[in-house]
């Protein structure tokens, strides 16, 4: 298959590009590099030995996107990663988040319709489950979701899911898949590609990594009084290599209509457990201090990954320890990310 990756130079996009090429597919990337680097594309090419055509543009630029797709026709499928993803920023700039995230998804669907592409896989998020009741865990694809989510970022994910559902209902040729990611961590084992957050990171593993390398003084544990075994938040941390393989499986097994899959491990890990795993993997001290809960955080979120196992023949295989070791290798070899 020839697959267009919007946002293909980003963290999950770059790992998926490698997995697709290694599975025998051709990859094209459109990325505006607002939160990623052209160097990521060069590294994808180094790992795979393949040449990856790139359009440096905002995916809302319909004329540019149409030209790129026609130039590389026939394109068989799109994996739509592009979008803004900072929860806090989305609360301060809601209109921008709706404009970029919804606008990009609509443009991608229009370009697909005009060029005869009938398969789309979308980067959704476990954030669509909101704050799950304890009895709702582990989360299945049928678990309650809300449009009344705490932040505009999460709402855009939920809205785009519904847009895809409606588009698939209207066009019997369309194959549309939403992948609800749990917490992506880790990096490619080569140490050549990895997560490269712009500015101060918000997520736990990039913060632990910066503390370990000495560019942040310590990590705040956001609450140790949750109703969880050690009082800290539980999450389902999934290695980005496993996540990338989930995209390949969902493309290769896509069926007519609309489908949703959780991509997670099914294993809850606490903040304290992740700190300890990263300390061991890096061999560096990590200063951690208990702080108040972070607004908007949920106590626990982890997947029932059974549907993806049954229908995609996919399951996560890599451990948290492996994810920490791989993240640390990437961090040590690229202390300033793709810029250094
Ligand atoms: N945490 C800390 N200290 C930190 C950062 C995080 O204790 O400095 C804790 C959080 O409270 C949470 C866990 O570590 O218990 C994981 O936090 P992350 O920020 O890494 O991940 P989240 O689960 O909060 O975020 C994820 C996705 C987002 C998504 C969000 C919705 O990364 O894209 O879920 O809740 F929007």
Tab-separated table of C-alpha atoms and ligand atoms in Angstrom:
chain	number	residue	atom	x	y	z
A	1	UNK	CA	0.000	0.000	0.000
A	2	UNK	CA	1.035	3.623	-0.496
A	3	UNK	CA	0.114	5.499	2.662
A	4	UNK	CA	-0.057	9.254	3.308
A	5	UNK	CA	0.854	10.197	6.885
A	6	UNK	CA	-0.346	13.616	8.009
A	7	UNK	CA	1.878	14.720	10.878
A	8	UNK	CA	4.218	11.907	9.872
A	9	UNK	CA	7.324	13.597	11.306
A	10	UNK	CA	5.874	13.640	14.833
A	11	UNK	CA	6.513	11.163	17.629
A	12	UNK	CA	3.945	8.518	16.740
A	13	UNK	CA	3.963	9.335	13.021
A	14	UNK	CA	7.701	8.765	12.624
A	15	UNK	CA	7.602	5.405	14.410
A	16	UNK	CA	4.604	4.368	12.313
A	17	UNK	CA	6.411	5.425	9.126
A	18	UNK	CA	9.279	3.071	10.015
A	19	UNK	CA	6.886	0.216	10.835
A	20	UNK	CA	4.978	0.675	7.562
A	21	UNK	CA	8.134	0.739	5.438
A	22	UNK	CA	9.494	-2.318	7.237
A	23	UNK	CA	6.183	-4.096	6.513
A	24	UNK	CA	6.668	-3.409	2.786
A	25	UNK	CA	4.512	-0.295	2.345
A	26	UNK	CA	5.402	3.068	0.772
A	27	UNK	CA	5.074	6.198	2.867
A	28	UNK	CA	4.443	9.869	2.032
A	29	UNK	CA	4.487	12.564	4.690
A	30	UNK	CA	2.758	15.915	4.987
A	31	UNK	CA	3.891	17.910	8.000
A	32	UNK	CA	4.140	21.629	8.711
A	33	UNK	CA	6.974	20.992	11.188
A	34	UNK	CA	5.353	23.318	13.727
A	35	UNK	CA	5.932	20.697	16.445
A	36	UNK	CA	8.362	18.378	14.662
A	37	UNK	CA	11.573	18.459	12.686
A	38	UNK	CA	12.580	17.615	9.101
A	39	UNK	CA	15.467	15.765	10.744
A	40	UNK	CA	12.950	13.115	11.856
A	41	UNK	CA	12.264	12.331	8.192
A	42	UNK	CA	15.986	11.994	7.466
A	43	UNK	CA	16.257	9.589	10.404
A	44	UNK	CA	13.291	7.529	9.111
A	45	UNK	CA	15.196	7.275	5.826
A	46	UNK	CA	18.403	6.271	7.633
A	47	UNK	CA	16.658	3.492	9.576
A	48	UNK	CA	14.725	2.090	6.619
A	49	UNK	CA	16.916	2.934	3.613
A	50	UNK	CA	13.758	4.189	1.874
A	51	UNK	CA	13.183	7.596	0.284
A	52	UNK	CA	10.188	9.351	1.851
A	53	UNK	CA	8.540	12.146	-0.177
A	54	UNK	CA	7.601	15.093	2.041
A	55	UNK	CA	5.195	17.993	1.626
A	56	UNK	CA	6.123	20.751	4.083
A	57	UNK	CA	2.678	22.289	4.508
A	58	UNK	CA	-0.270	22.677	6.827
A	59	UNK	CA	-2.634	19.828	5.968
A	60	UNK	CA	-5.463	22.405	5.811
A	61	UNK	CA	-3.801	23.716	2.632
A	62	UNK	CA	-6.118	21.769	0.360
A	63	UNK	CA	-4.522	22.870	-2.919
A	64	UNK	CA	-1.065	21.788	-1.753
A	65	UNK	CA	-2.367	18.496	-0.374
A	66	UNK	CA	-4.329	17.688	-3.537
A	67	UNK	CA	-1.258	18.397	-5.674
A	68	UNK	CA	0.934	16.175	-3.488
A	69	UNK	CA	-1.523	13.267	-3.515
A	70	UNK	CA	-2.014	13.515	-7.298
A	71	UNK	CA	1.736	13.713	-7.865
A	72	UNK	CA	2.149	10.426	-5.965
A	73	UNK	CA	-1.008	8.671	-7.151
A	74	UNK	CA	-2.257	6.137	-6.486
A	75	UNK	CA	-2.362	6.690	-2.712
A	76	UNK	CA	-4.269	3.863	-0.998
A	77	UNK	CA	-4.785	5.142	2.544
A	78	UNK	CA	-4.272	8.021	4.960
A	79	UNK	CA	-3.155	7.840	8.570
A	80	UNK	CA	-4.183	11.133	10.098
A	81	UNK	CA	-1.869	12.133	12.961
A	82	UNK	CA	-1.670	15.901	12.382
A	83	UNK	CA	-3.161	18.084	15.075
A	84	UNK	CA	-2.543	20.105	18.195
A	85	UNK	CA	-2.286	18.053	21.372
A	86	UNK	CA	-1.600	20.117	24.488
A	87	UNK	CA	-4.510	19.805	26.910
A	88	UNK	CA	-3.775	23.014	28.879
A	89	UNK	CA	-3.163	25.067	25.749
A	90	UNK	CA	-6.481	23.852	24.326
A	91	UNK	CA	-8.303	25.371	27.309
A	92	UNK	CA	-6.568	28.741	26.747
A	93	UNK	CA	-6.978	28.661	22.938
A	94	UNK	CA	-10.140	26.663	22.207
A	95	UNK	CA	-10.968	28.305	18.869
A	96	UNK	CA	-7.485	27.588	17.542
A	97	UNK	CA	-7.813	23.935	18.598
A	98	UNK	CA	-11.191	23.532	16.871
A	99	UNK	CA	-9.903	25.337	13.775
A	100	UNK	CA	-6.715	23.298	13.415
A	101	UNK	CA	-7.894	19.861	14.545
A	102	UNK	CA	-11.356	19.814	12.993
A	103	UNK	CA	-10.244	21.819	9.942
A	104	UNK	CA	-7.401	19.437	9.203
A	105	UNK	CA	-9.610	16.360	9.495
A	106	UNK	CA	-12.226	17.866	7.155
A	107	UNK	CA	-9.635	18.867	4.556
A	108	UNK	CA	-8.112	15.392	4.651
A	109	UNK	CA	-11.543	13.825	4.079
A	110	UNK	CA	-12.264	16.214	1.194
A	111	UNK	CA	-8.927	15.425	-0.455
A	112	UNK	CA	-9.592	11.693	-0.014
A	113	UNK	CA	-13.010	12.041	-1.665
A	114	UNK	CA	-11.592	14.017	-4.586
A	115	UNK	CA	-8.717	11.596	-5.204
A	116	UNK	CA	-10.474	8.276	-4.623
A	117	UNK	CA	-8.811	7.272	-1.321
A	118	UNK	CA	-11.186	5.139	0.729
A	119	UNK	CA	-9.203	4.207	3.849
A	120	UNK	CA	-8.408	6.431	6.837
A	121	UNK	CA	-6.926	5.619	10.224
A	122	UNK	CA	-7.257	8.388	12.821
A	123	UNK	CA	-5.178	9.147	15.939
A	124	UNK	CA	-7.768	9.300	18.652
A	125	UNK	CA	-7.104	9.129	22.365
A	126	UNK	CA	-8.248	7.394	25.517
A	127	UNK	CA	-9.015	10.922	26.660
A	128	UNK	CA	-12.450	10.446	25.011
A	129	UNK	CA	-13.404	8.226	27.978
A	130	UNK	CA	-13.256	11.255	30.293
A	131	UNK	CA	-13.051	10.370	33.982
A	132	UNK	CA	-13.990	6.696	34.114
A	133	UNK	CA	-15.963	5.299	37.031
A	134	UNK	CA	-13.949	2.571	38.850
A	135	UNK	CA	-16.386	-0.105	37.682
A	136	UNK	CA	-15.796	0.978	34.048
A	137	UNK	CA	-12.164	-0.210	34.206
A	138	UNK	CA	-10.601	-1.644	32.146
A	139	UNK	CA	-12.027	0.510	29.364
A	140	UNK	CA	-13.581	-1.175	26.354
A	141	UNK	CA	-14.512	0.529	23.105
A	142	UNK	CA	-18.120	0.391	24.335
A	143	UNK	CA	-17.335	2.259	27.565
A	144	UNK	CA	-19.066	5.591	28.028
A	145	UNK	CA	-17.536	8.541	26.210
A	146	UNK	CA	-18.656	12.117	26.394
A	147	UNK	CA	-18.709	15.204	24.262
A	148	UNK	CA	-18.751	17.047	27.618
A	149	UNK	CA	-15.058	16.293	28.113
A	150	UNK	CA	-12.950	18.516	30.320
A	151	UNK	CA	-10.958	20.162	27.546
A	152	UNK	CA	-11.268	21.229	23.898
A	153	UNK	CA	-8.398	18.948	22.842
A	154	UNK	CA	-10.338	15.882	23.995
A	155	UNK	CA	-13.511	17.218	22.425
A	156	UNK	CA	-11.829	17.583	19.038
A	157	UNK	CA	-10.784	13.909	19.206
A	158	UNK	CA	-14.342	12.883	20.057
A	159	UNK	CA	-15.840	15.139	17.360
A	160	UNK	CA	-13.520	13.820	14.657
A	161	UNK	CA	-14.495	10.268	15.634
A	162	UNK	CA	-18.144	11.216	14.999
A	163	UNK	CA	-17.265	12.913	11.693
A	164	UNK	CA	-15.616	9.667	10.570
A	165	UNK	CA	-18.595	7.610	11.701
A	166	UNK	CA	-20.964	9.826	9.670
A	167	UNK	CA	-18.682	9.869	6.625
A	168	UNK	CA	-18.486	6.058	6.654
A	169	UNK	CA	-22.262	5.773	7.012
A	170	UNK	CA	-22.716	7.976	3.947
A	171	UNK	CA	-20.149	6.243	1.714
A	172	UNK	CA	-20.193	2.442	1.635
A	173	UNK	CA	-16.679	2.340	0.152
A	174	UNK	CA	-15.127	4.148	3.116
A	175	UNK	CA	-13.032	2.257	5.655
A	176	UNK	CA	-12.512	4.469	8.704
A	177	UNK	CA	-10.761	3.489	11.921
A	178	UNK	CA	-10.275	5.471	15.136
A	179	UNK	CA	-7.404	4.249	17.275
A	180	UNK	CA	-7.761	5.285	20.902
A	181	UNK	CA	-4.207	5.524	22.182
A	182	UNK	CA	-3.496	5.143	25.857
A	183	UNK	CA	-0.179	6.680	27.038
A	184	UNK	CA	2.549	6.402	24.382
A	185	UNK	CA	6.102	6.028	25.737
A	186	UNK	CA	9.479	4.671	24.620
A	187	UNK	CA	11.415	5.239	21.418
A	188	UNK	CA	12.803	3.298	18.467
A	189	UNK	CA	15.536	0.898	19.696
A	190	UNK	CA	18.073	2.496	17.304
A	191	UNK	CA	18.026	5.704	19.388
A	192	UNK	CA	17.575	7.638	16.121
A	193	UNK	CA	13.932	8.675	16.507
A	194	UNK	CA	11.978	9.529	19.619
A	195	UNK	CA	9.782	12.067	21.332
A	196	UNK	CA	10.943	15.682	20.981
A	197	UNK	CA	8.490	17.912	22.851
A	198	UNK	CA	8.432	21.624	22.072
A	199	UNK	CA	9.178	23.637	25.218
A	200	UNK	CA	8.556	22.262	28.699
A	201	UNK	CA	7.043	18.770	28.486
A	202	UNK	CA	3.702	17.982	30.175
A	203	UNK	CA	3.795	14.193	30.125
A	204	UNK	CA	5.457	12.010	32.701
A	205	UNK	CA	8.081	10.072	30.715
A	206	UNK	CA	9.619	13.075	28.918
A	207	UNK	CA	9.783	14.850	32.290
A	208	UNK	CA	11.485	11.849	33.962
A	209	UNK	CA	13.955	11.724	31.112
A	210	UNK	CA	14.831	15.407	31.448
A	211	UNK	CA	15.255	15.030	35.186
A	212	UNK	CA	17.542	12.024	34.627
A	213	UNK	CA	19.684	13.920	32.110
A	214	UNK	CA	19.814	16.948	34.416
A	215	UNK	CA	17.898	19.508	32.362
A	216	UNK	CA	15.002	19.615	34.868
A	217	UNK	CA	15.599	19.646	38.625
A	218	UNK	CA	12.928	17.156	39.676
A	219	UNK	CA	9.496	15.722	39.020
A	220	UNK	CA	6.308	16.622	40.889
A	221	UNK	CA	4.086	13.658	41.707
A	222	UNK	CA	0.642	15.096	41.038
A	223	UNK	CA	-1.253	13.621	43.966
A	224	UNK	CA	-0.602	10.583	46.178
A	225	UNK	CA	-4.121	10.395	47.615
A	226	UNK	CA	-5.987	8.853	44.692
A	227	UNK	CA	-8.029	5.722	45.251
A	228	UNK	CA	-5.315	3.508	43.724
A	229	UNK	CA	-2.966	0.916	45.299
A	230	UNK	CA	-0.136	3.380	46.039
A	231	UNK	CA	-2.225	6.546	45.890
A	232	UNK	CA	-0.713	7.815	42.605
A	233	UNK	CA	-2.410	7.849	39.204
A	234	UNK	CA	-2.662	4.664	37.164
A	235	UNK	CA	-2.099	4.730	33.397
A	236	UNK	CA	-1.633	2.282	30.561
A	237	UNK	CA	1.795	3.136	29.128
A	238	UNK	CA	2.244	1.647	25.678
A	239	UNK	CA	5.578	1.420	23.856
A	240	UNK	CA	5.486	3.556	20.700
A	241	UNK	CA	6.849	0.591	18.695
A	242	UNK	CA	3.812	-1.458	19.750
A	243	UNK	CA	1.576	1.496	18.936
A	244	UNK	CA	3.148	1.789	15.476
A	245	UNK	CA	2.518	-1.915	14.849
A	246	UNK	CA	-1.133	-1.329	15.793
A	247	UNK	CA	-1.431	1.169	12.925
A	248	UNK	CA	0.015	-1.292	10.427
A	249	UNK	CA	-2.400	-3.984	11.629
A	250	UNK	CA	-5.403	-1.667	11.470
A	251	UNK	CA	-4.554	-0.613	7.910
A	252	UNK	CA	-3.943	-4.130	6.681
A	253	UNK	CA	-7.152	-5.408	8.253
A	254	UNK	CA	-9.389	-2.385	7.656
A	255	UNK	CA	-12.941	-3.302	6.658
A	256	UNK	CA	-15.766	-1.296	5.112
A	257	UNK	CA	-17.486	0.954	7.596
A	258	UNK	CA	-16.317	2.523	10.830
A	259	UNK	CA	-14.428	0.820	13.654
A	260	UNK	CA	-12.830	1.865	16.936
A	261	UNK	CA	-9.930	0.133	18.670
A	262	UNK	CA	-8.207	0.741	21.962
A	263	UNK	CA	-4.429	0.552	21.662
A	264	UNK	CA	-3.108	-0.154	25.133
A	265	UNK	CA	-1.404	-2.913	27.089
A	266	UNK	CA	-4.192	-3.524	29.604
A	267	UNK	CA	-1.650	-3.229	32.444
A	268	UNK	CA	-2.043	-0.302	34.849
A	269	UNK	CA	1.219	1.288	36.060
A	270	UNK	CA	1.398	3.940	38.790
A	271	UNK	CA	3.392	7.174	38.763
A	272	UNK	CA	5.673	5.774	41.489
A	273	UNK	CA	6.240	2.572	39.493
A	274	UNK	CA	7.135	4.533	36.353
A	275	UNK	CA	9.567	6.746	38.264
A	276	UNK	CA	11.282	3.659	39.693
A	277	UNK	CA	11.461	1.952	36.284
A	278	UNK	CA	13.020	5.047	34.724
A	279	UNK	CA	15.502	5.406	37.585
A	280	UNK	CA	16.648	1.812	37.069
A	281	UNK	CA	16.803	2.088	33.258
A	282	UNK	CA	18.791	5.336	33.314
A	283	UNK	CA	20.954	4.576	36.331
A	284	UNK	CA	20.467	8.225	37.303
A	285	UNK	CA	18.881	9.679	40.441
A	286	UNK	CA	15.397	11.166	39.961
A	287	UNK	CA	14.239	13.705	42.541
A	288	UNK	CA	10.493	13.330	43.066
A	289	UNK	CA	8.282	15.449	45.327
A	290	UNK	CA	4.615	14.967	46.116
A	291	UNK	CA	2.538	17.927	44.901
A	292	UNK	CA	-1.196	18.649	44.696
A	293	UNK	CA	-3.309	16.894	42.085
A	294	UNK	CA	-3.137	18.398	38.580
A	295	UNK	CA	-6.445	19.882	37.408
A	296	UNK	CA	-8.226	17.631	34.939
A	297	UNK	CA	-6.270	14.446	35.791
A	298	UNK	CA	-8.165	11.201	36.280
A	299	UNK	CA	-7.221	8.604	38.913
A	300	UNK	CA	-7.041	5.600	36.591
A	301	UNK	CA	-7.193	4.911	32.885
A	302	UNK	CA	-6.277	1.585	31.315
A	303	UNK	CA	-7.465	-0.430	28.365
A	304	UNK	CA	-9.164	-3.675	27.744
A	305	UNK	CA	-7.154	-4.401	24.579
A	306	UNK	CA	-9.184	-7.529	23.699
A	307	UNK	CA	-10.956	-6.135	20.629
A	308	UNK	CA	-7.677	-5.252	18.883
A	309	UNK	CA	-6.297	-8.672	19.760
A	310	UNK	CA	-9.327	-10.464	18.362
A	311	UNK	CA	-9.982	-8.357	15.270
A	312	UNK	CA	-6.539	-6.997	14.355
A	313	UNK	CA	-4.436	-9.875	15.665
A	314	UNK	CA	-2.418	-7.197	17.460
A	315	UNK	CA	-1.297	-6.897	21.040
A	316	UNK	CA	1.331	-4.893	22.876
A	317	UNK	CA	4.471	-6.912	23.577
A	318	UNK	CA	7.069	-4.567	25.028
A	319	UNK	CA	7.450	-3.875	28.745
A	320	UNK	CA	7.648	-0.633	30.660
A	321	UNK	CA	11.301	-1.431	31.412
A	322	UNK	CA	11.986	-1.718	27.682
A	323	UNK	CA	10.165	1.570	27.057
A	324	UNK	CA	12.282	3.335	29.711
A	325	UNK	CA	15.528	1.852	28.332
A	326	UNK	CA	14.636	2.884	24.770
A	327	UNK	CA	13.513	6.378	25.800
A	328	UNK	CA	16.721	6.838	27.746
A	329	UNK	CA	18.890	5.703	24.794
A	330	UNK	CA	17.170	8.289	22.575
A	331	UNK	CA	17.573	10.986	25.269
A	332	UNK	CA	21.278	10.281	25.892
A	333	UNK	CA	22.146	10.218	22.209
A	334	UNK	CA	20.028	13.289	21.424
A	335	UNK	CA	20.181	15.483	24.526
A	336	UNK	CA	18.598	18.382	22.614
A	337	UNK	CA	16.254	16.194	20.564
A	338	UNK	CA	16.514	16.558	16.794
A	339	UNK	CA	18.190	19.940	17.229
A	340	UNK	CA	21.322	18.641	18.885
B	1	LIG	N1	2.181	13.102	36.310
B	1	LIG	C1	2.882	13.488	37.435
B	1	LIG	N2	3.821	14.474	37.291
B	1	LIG	C2	4.089	15.062	36.099
B	1	LIG	C3	3.358	14.668	34.964
B	1	LIG	C4	2.413	13.676	35.097
B	1	LIG	O1	2.667	12.983	38.522
B	1	LIG	O2	4.951	15.958	36.060
B	1	LIG	C5	1.198	12.015	36.441
B	1	LIG	C6	-0.207	12.417	36.076
B	1	LIG	O3	-0.873	12.962	37.195
B	1	LIG	C7	-0.789	11.090	35.608
B	1	LIG	C8	0.424	10.372	34.991
B	1	LIG	O4	1.554	11.007	35.537
B	1	LIG	O5	-1.218	10.344	36.707
B	1	LIG	C9	0.488	10.470	33.479
B	1	LIG	O6	0.428	11.835	33.100
B	1	LIG	P1	0.760	12.291	31.598
B	1	LIG	O7	0.687	13.776	31.556
B	1	LIG	O8	2.009	11.629	31.130
B	1	LIG	O9	-0.425	11.625	30.786
B	1	LIG	P2	-1.986	11.859	30.922
B	1	LIG	O10	-2.586	10.526	31.171
B	1	LIG	O11	-2.351	12.970	31.804
B	1	LIG	O12	-2.233	12.408	29.459
B	1	LIG	C10	-2.719	11.598	28.509
B	1	LIG	C11	-2.274	11.990	27.106
B	1	LIG	C12	-2.935	13.264	26.684
B	1	LIG	C13	-4.398	13.193	26.965
B	1	LIG	C14	-4.610	12.978	28.420
B	1	LIG	C15	-6.056	13.067	28.820
B	1	LIG	O13	-0.885	12.139	27.044
B	1	LIG	O14	-2.752	13.415	25.299
B	1	LIG	O15	-4.088	11.686	28.700
B	1	LIG	O16	-6.213	12.899	30.167
B	1	LIG	F1	-5.038	14.313	26.630
